[in-house]
Coordinates of C-alpha atoms in Angstrom, one line a residue:
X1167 CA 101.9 65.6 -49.0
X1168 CA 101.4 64.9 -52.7
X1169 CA 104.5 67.2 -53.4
X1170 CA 106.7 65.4 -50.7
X1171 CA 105.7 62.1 -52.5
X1172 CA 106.6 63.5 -56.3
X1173 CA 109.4 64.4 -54.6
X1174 CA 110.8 61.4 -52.9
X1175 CA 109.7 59.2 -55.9
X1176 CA 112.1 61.3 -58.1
X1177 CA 114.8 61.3 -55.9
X1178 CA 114.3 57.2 -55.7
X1179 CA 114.3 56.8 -59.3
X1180 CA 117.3 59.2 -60.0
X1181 CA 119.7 57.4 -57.5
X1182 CA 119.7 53.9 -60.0
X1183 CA 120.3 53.2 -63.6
X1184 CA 118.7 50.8 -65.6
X1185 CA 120.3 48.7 -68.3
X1186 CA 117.8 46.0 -70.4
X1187 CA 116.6 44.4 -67.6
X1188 CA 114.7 46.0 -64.5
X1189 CA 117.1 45.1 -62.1
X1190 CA 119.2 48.7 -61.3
X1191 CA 123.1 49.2 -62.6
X1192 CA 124.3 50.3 -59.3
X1193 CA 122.3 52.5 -56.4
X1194 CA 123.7 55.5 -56.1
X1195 CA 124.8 55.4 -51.5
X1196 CA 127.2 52.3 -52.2
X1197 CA 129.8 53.8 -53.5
X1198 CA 132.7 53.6 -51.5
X1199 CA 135.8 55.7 -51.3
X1200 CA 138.7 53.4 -50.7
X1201 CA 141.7 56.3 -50.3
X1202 CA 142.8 59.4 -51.1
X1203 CA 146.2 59.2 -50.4
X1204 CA 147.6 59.8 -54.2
X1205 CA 148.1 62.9 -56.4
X1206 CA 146.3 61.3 -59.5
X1207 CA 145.4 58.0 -59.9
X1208 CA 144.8 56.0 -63.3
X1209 CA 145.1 53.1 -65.7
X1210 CA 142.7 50.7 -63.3
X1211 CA 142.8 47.3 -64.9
X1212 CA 141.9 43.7 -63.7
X1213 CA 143.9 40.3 -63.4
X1214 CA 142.4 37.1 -63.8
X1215 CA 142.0 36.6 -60.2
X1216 CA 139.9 39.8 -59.7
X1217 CA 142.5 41.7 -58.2
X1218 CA 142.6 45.3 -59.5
X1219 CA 146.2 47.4 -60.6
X1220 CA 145.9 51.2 -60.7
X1221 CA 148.3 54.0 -61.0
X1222 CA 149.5 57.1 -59.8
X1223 CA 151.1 58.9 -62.5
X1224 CA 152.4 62.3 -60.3
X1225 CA 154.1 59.7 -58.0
X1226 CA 155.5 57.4 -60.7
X1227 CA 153.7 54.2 -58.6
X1228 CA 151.3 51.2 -59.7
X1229 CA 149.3 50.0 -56.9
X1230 CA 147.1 47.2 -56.2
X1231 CA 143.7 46.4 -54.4
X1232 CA 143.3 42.7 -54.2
X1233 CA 140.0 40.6 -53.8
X1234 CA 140.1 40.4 -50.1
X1235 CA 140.0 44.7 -49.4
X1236 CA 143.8 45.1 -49.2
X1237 CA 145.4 47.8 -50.3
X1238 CA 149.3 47.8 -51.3
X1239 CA 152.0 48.8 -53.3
X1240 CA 152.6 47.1 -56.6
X1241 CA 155.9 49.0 -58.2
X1242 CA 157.8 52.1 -57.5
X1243 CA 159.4 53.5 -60.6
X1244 CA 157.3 52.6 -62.9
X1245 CA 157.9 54.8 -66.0
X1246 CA 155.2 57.2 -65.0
X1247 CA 152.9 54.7 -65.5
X1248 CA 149.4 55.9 -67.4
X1249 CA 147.1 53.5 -69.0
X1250 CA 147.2 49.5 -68.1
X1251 CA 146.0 46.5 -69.8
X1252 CA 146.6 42.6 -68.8
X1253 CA 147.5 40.3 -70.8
X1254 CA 146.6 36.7 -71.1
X1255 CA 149.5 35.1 -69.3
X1256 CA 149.3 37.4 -66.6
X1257 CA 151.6 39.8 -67.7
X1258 CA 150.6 43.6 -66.7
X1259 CA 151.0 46.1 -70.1
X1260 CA 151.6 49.7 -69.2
X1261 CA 151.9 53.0 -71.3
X1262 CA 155.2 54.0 -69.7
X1263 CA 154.8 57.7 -69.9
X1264 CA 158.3 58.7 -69.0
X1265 CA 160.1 57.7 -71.8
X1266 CA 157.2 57.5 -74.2
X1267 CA 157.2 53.2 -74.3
X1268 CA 155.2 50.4 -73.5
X1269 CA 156.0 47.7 -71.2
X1270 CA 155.2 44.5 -69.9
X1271 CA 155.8 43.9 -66.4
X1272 CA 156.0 39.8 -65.3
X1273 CA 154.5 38.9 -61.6
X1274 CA 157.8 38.9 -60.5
X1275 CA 158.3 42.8 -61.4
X1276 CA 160.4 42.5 -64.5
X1277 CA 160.0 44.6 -67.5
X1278 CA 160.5 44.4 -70.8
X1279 CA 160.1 46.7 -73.4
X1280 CA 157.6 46.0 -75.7
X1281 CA 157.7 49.5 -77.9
X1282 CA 160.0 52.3 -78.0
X1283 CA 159.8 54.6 -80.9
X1284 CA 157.9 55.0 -84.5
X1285 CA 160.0 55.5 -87.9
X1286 CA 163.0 56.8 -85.3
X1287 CA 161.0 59.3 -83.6
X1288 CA 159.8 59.3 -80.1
X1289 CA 155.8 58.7 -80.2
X1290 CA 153.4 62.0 -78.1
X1291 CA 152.8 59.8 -75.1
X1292 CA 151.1 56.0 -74.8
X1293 CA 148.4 57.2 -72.9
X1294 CA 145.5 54.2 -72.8
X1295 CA 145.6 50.7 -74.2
X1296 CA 143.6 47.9 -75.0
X1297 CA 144.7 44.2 -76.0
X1298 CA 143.1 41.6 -78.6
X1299 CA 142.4 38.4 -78.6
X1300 CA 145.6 38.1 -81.0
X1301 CA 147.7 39.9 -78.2
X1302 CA 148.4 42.6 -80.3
X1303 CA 148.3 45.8 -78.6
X1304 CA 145.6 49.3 -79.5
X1305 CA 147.2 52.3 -77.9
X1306 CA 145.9 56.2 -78.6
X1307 CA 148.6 58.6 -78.3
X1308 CA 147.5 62.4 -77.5
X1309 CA 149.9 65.2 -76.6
X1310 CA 150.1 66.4 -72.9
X1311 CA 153.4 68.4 -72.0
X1312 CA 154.8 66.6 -68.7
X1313 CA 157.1 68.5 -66.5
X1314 CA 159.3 65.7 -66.7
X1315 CA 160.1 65.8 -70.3
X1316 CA 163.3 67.5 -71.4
X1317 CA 161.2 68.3 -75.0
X1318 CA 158.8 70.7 -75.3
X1319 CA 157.1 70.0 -78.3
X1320 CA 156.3 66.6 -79.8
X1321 CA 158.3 64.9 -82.6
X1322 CA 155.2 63.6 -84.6
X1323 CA 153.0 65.6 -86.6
X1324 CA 149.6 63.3 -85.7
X1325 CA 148.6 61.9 -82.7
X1326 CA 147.4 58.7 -83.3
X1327 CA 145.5 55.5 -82.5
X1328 CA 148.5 52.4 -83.1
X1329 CA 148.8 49.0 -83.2
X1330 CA 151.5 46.7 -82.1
X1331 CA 151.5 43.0 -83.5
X1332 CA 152.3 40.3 -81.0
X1333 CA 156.0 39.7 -80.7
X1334 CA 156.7 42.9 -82.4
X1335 CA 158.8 45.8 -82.2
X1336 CA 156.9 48.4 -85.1
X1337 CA 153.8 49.8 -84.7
X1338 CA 151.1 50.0 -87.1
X1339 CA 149.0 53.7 -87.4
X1340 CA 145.1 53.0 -87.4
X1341 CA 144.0 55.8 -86.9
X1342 CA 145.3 59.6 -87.8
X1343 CA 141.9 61.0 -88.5
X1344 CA 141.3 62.2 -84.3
X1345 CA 142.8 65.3 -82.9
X1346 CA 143.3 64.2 -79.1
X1347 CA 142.8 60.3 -78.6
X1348 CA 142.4 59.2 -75.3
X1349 CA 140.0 56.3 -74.0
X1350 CA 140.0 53.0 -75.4
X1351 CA 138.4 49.7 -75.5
X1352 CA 137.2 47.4 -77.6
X1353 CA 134.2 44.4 -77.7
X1354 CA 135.8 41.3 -76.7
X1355 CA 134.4 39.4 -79.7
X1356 CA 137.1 41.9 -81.3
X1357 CA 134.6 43.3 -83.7
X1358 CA 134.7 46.9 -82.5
X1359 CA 136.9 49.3 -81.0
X1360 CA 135.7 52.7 -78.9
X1361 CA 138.0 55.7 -79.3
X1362 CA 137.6 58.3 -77.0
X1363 CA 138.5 61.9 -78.7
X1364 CA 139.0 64.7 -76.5
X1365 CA 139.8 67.7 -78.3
X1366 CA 136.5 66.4 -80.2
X1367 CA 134.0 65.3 -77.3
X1368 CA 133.1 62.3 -79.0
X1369 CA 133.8 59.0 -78.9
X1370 CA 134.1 56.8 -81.9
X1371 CA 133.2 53.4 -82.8
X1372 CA 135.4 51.3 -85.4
X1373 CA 135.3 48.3 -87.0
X1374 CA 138.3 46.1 -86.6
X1375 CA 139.1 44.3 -90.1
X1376 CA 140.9 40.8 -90.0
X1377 CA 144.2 42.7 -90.6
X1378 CA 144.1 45.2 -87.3
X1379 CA 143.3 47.6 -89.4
X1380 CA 140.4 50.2 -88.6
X1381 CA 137.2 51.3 -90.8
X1382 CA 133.8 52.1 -90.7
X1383 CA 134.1 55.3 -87.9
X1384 CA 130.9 56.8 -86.1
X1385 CA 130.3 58.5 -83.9
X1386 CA 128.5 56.8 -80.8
X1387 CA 129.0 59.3 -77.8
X1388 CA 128.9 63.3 -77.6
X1389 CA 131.2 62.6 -75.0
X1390 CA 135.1 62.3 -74.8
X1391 CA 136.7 60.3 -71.9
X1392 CA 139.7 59.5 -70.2
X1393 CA 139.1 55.6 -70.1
X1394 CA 136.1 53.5 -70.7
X1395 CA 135.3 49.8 -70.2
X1396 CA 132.2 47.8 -71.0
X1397 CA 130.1 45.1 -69.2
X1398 CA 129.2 42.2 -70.6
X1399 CA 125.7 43.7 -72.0
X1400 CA 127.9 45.5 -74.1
X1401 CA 127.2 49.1 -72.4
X1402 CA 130.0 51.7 -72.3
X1403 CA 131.0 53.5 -69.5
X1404 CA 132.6 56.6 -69.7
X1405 CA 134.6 58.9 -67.5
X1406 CA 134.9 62.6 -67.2
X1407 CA 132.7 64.3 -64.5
X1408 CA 131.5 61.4 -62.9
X1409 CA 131.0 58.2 -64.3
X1410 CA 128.6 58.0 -67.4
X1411 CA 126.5 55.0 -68.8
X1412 CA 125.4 54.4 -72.0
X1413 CA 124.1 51.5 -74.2
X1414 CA 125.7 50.0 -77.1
X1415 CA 123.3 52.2 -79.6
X1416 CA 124.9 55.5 -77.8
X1417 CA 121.3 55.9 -75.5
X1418 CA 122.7 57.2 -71.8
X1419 CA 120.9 55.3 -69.2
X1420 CA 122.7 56.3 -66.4
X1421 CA 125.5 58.5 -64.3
X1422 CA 127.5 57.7 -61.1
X1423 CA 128.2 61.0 -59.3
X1424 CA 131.7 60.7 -57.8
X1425 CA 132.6 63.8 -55.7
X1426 CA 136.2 64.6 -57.1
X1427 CA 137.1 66.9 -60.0
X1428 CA 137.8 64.5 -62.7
X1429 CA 137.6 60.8 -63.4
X1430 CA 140.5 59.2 -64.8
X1431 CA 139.8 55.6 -65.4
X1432 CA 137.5 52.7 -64.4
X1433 CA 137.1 48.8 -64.3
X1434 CA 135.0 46.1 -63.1
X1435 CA 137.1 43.9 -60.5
X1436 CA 136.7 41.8 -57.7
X1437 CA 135.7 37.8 -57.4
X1438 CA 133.0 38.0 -59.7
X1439 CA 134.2 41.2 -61.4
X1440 CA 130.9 42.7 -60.4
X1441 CA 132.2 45.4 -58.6
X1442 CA 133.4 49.1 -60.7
X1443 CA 136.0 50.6 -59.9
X1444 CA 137.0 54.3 -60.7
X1445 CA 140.4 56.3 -59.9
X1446 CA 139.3 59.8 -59.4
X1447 CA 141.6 62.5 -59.2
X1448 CA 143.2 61.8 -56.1
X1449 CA 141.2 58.6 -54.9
X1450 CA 140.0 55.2 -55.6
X1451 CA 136.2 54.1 -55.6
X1452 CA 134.6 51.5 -55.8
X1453 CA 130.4 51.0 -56.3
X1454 CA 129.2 47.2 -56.6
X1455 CA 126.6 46.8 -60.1
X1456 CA 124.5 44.2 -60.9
X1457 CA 126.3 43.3 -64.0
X1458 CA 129.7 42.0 -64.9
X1459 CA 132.6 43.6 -66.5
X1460 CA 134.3 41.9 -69.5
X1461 CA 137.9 42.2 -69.6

């Protein structure tokens, strides 16, 4: 009896997480698997509204699942589309994959290219993205050989973190001193940014200095990711195997098992963007949390 109890009680406290407060993250049973009808889903980001924008690179779509459970298509054709960000009018930011640019797609589907090229040469791959309060744009840009490129090797030495001002056309490097950057985000008092490195399996924490420009680097997570996001006690979530959880000072307080091969990407959506969301391989979950995601 004593070990069935030990038991059970370790099971109970292994299925939450717990942040500051005693209330649980998320409990383990409610996540929810929403489909698996796509070849690899990424990029989730969040409008205004709550509505949640994912995509599936393999199948060159962006799809959406809006507040009210509905599931639907967003855009065909759309640049083999990777990371996604929103901007504040509305306008849905994408790391166009295909022909190595970012765009900004309007709600009434038109794009318009936002960045095509740096110093002449085609940049690895805009692969995640995060915005500023300025509306200038972060974007990491790691290697991966796509079977839909014509090249076969990159055209830059570096693969980079960038930034593009508002309104224009060159990008600015920030960071050349990562061998494979991948997940971004940054605090939305636009003090810090997180870089995910993952040749390196670690991610980075900067400080972002009045001009854009990036300093201070350490290293916060012994973990690389695909995509992160942050709630608004400021702890990271991280992607990989599963979904992992960790406070601002790097301490993991948690994990979400999700039972496909990889993680892609994750953000908190819905009406009171209390509700994560995580494109997995070929799926899309969701697991409601008791706190609130920030972007």
């Amino acid at each position: 009896m004593k070990k069935y109890f030990s038991f059970s009680y370790l099971i109970l406290v292994t299925s939450f997480s717990y942040a500051q407060s005693p209330k649980p993250i998320f409990v383990q049973d409610s996540l929810k698997l929403i489909s698996s009808q796509f070849k690899f889903t990424e990029g989730a980001s969040v409008d205004k509204q709550g509505n949640v924008f994912f995509t599936d690179q393999p199948n060159d779509k962006i799809w959406k699942y809006d507040t009210n459970g509905k599931l639907s298509l967003f855009m065909d054709k759309s640049g083999r589309a990777n990371g996604t960000y929103f901007d504040k009018k509305g306008n849905l930011i994408v790391c166009a994959d295909e022909n190595n640019e970012i765009w900004s797609i309007d709600k009434n589907k038109k794009i318009t290219v936002l960045f095509s090229d740096f110093e002449g040469k085609k940049v690895n791959g805009p692969n995640d993205i995060w915005l500023d309060n300025k509306g200038g744009i972060y974007f990491t840009d790691p290697y991966y050989q796509r079977n839909y490129w014509k090249r076969q090797k990159p055209e830059l030495e570096k693969q980079r973190v960038y930034y593009l001002p508002k309104g224009k056309k060159i990008a600015i490097i920030v960071a050349d001193d990562l061998q494979k950057p991948n997940g971004i985000v940054g605090t939305p008092d636009g003090k810090f940014l997180y870089v995910a490195d993952m040749a390196a399996n670690k991610t980075y924490r900067y400080k972002i200095n009045a001009d854009a420009s990036l300093s201070n680097r350490e290293v916060i997570i012994n973990q690389n990711s695909d995509g992160m996001t942050l709630d608004s006690n400021g702890n990271i979530f991280v992607t990989g195997k599963g979904v992992n959880i960790y406070k601002p000072t790097g301490e993991q307080i948690g994990h979400i098992d999700i039972p496909e091969e990889w993680c892609g990407n994750l953000c908190f959506g819905g009406k009171n963007k209390n509700i994560l969301f995580i494109t997995a391989s070929k799926s899309l979950y969701k697991i409601e949390t008791t706190v609130k995601g920030i972007e």
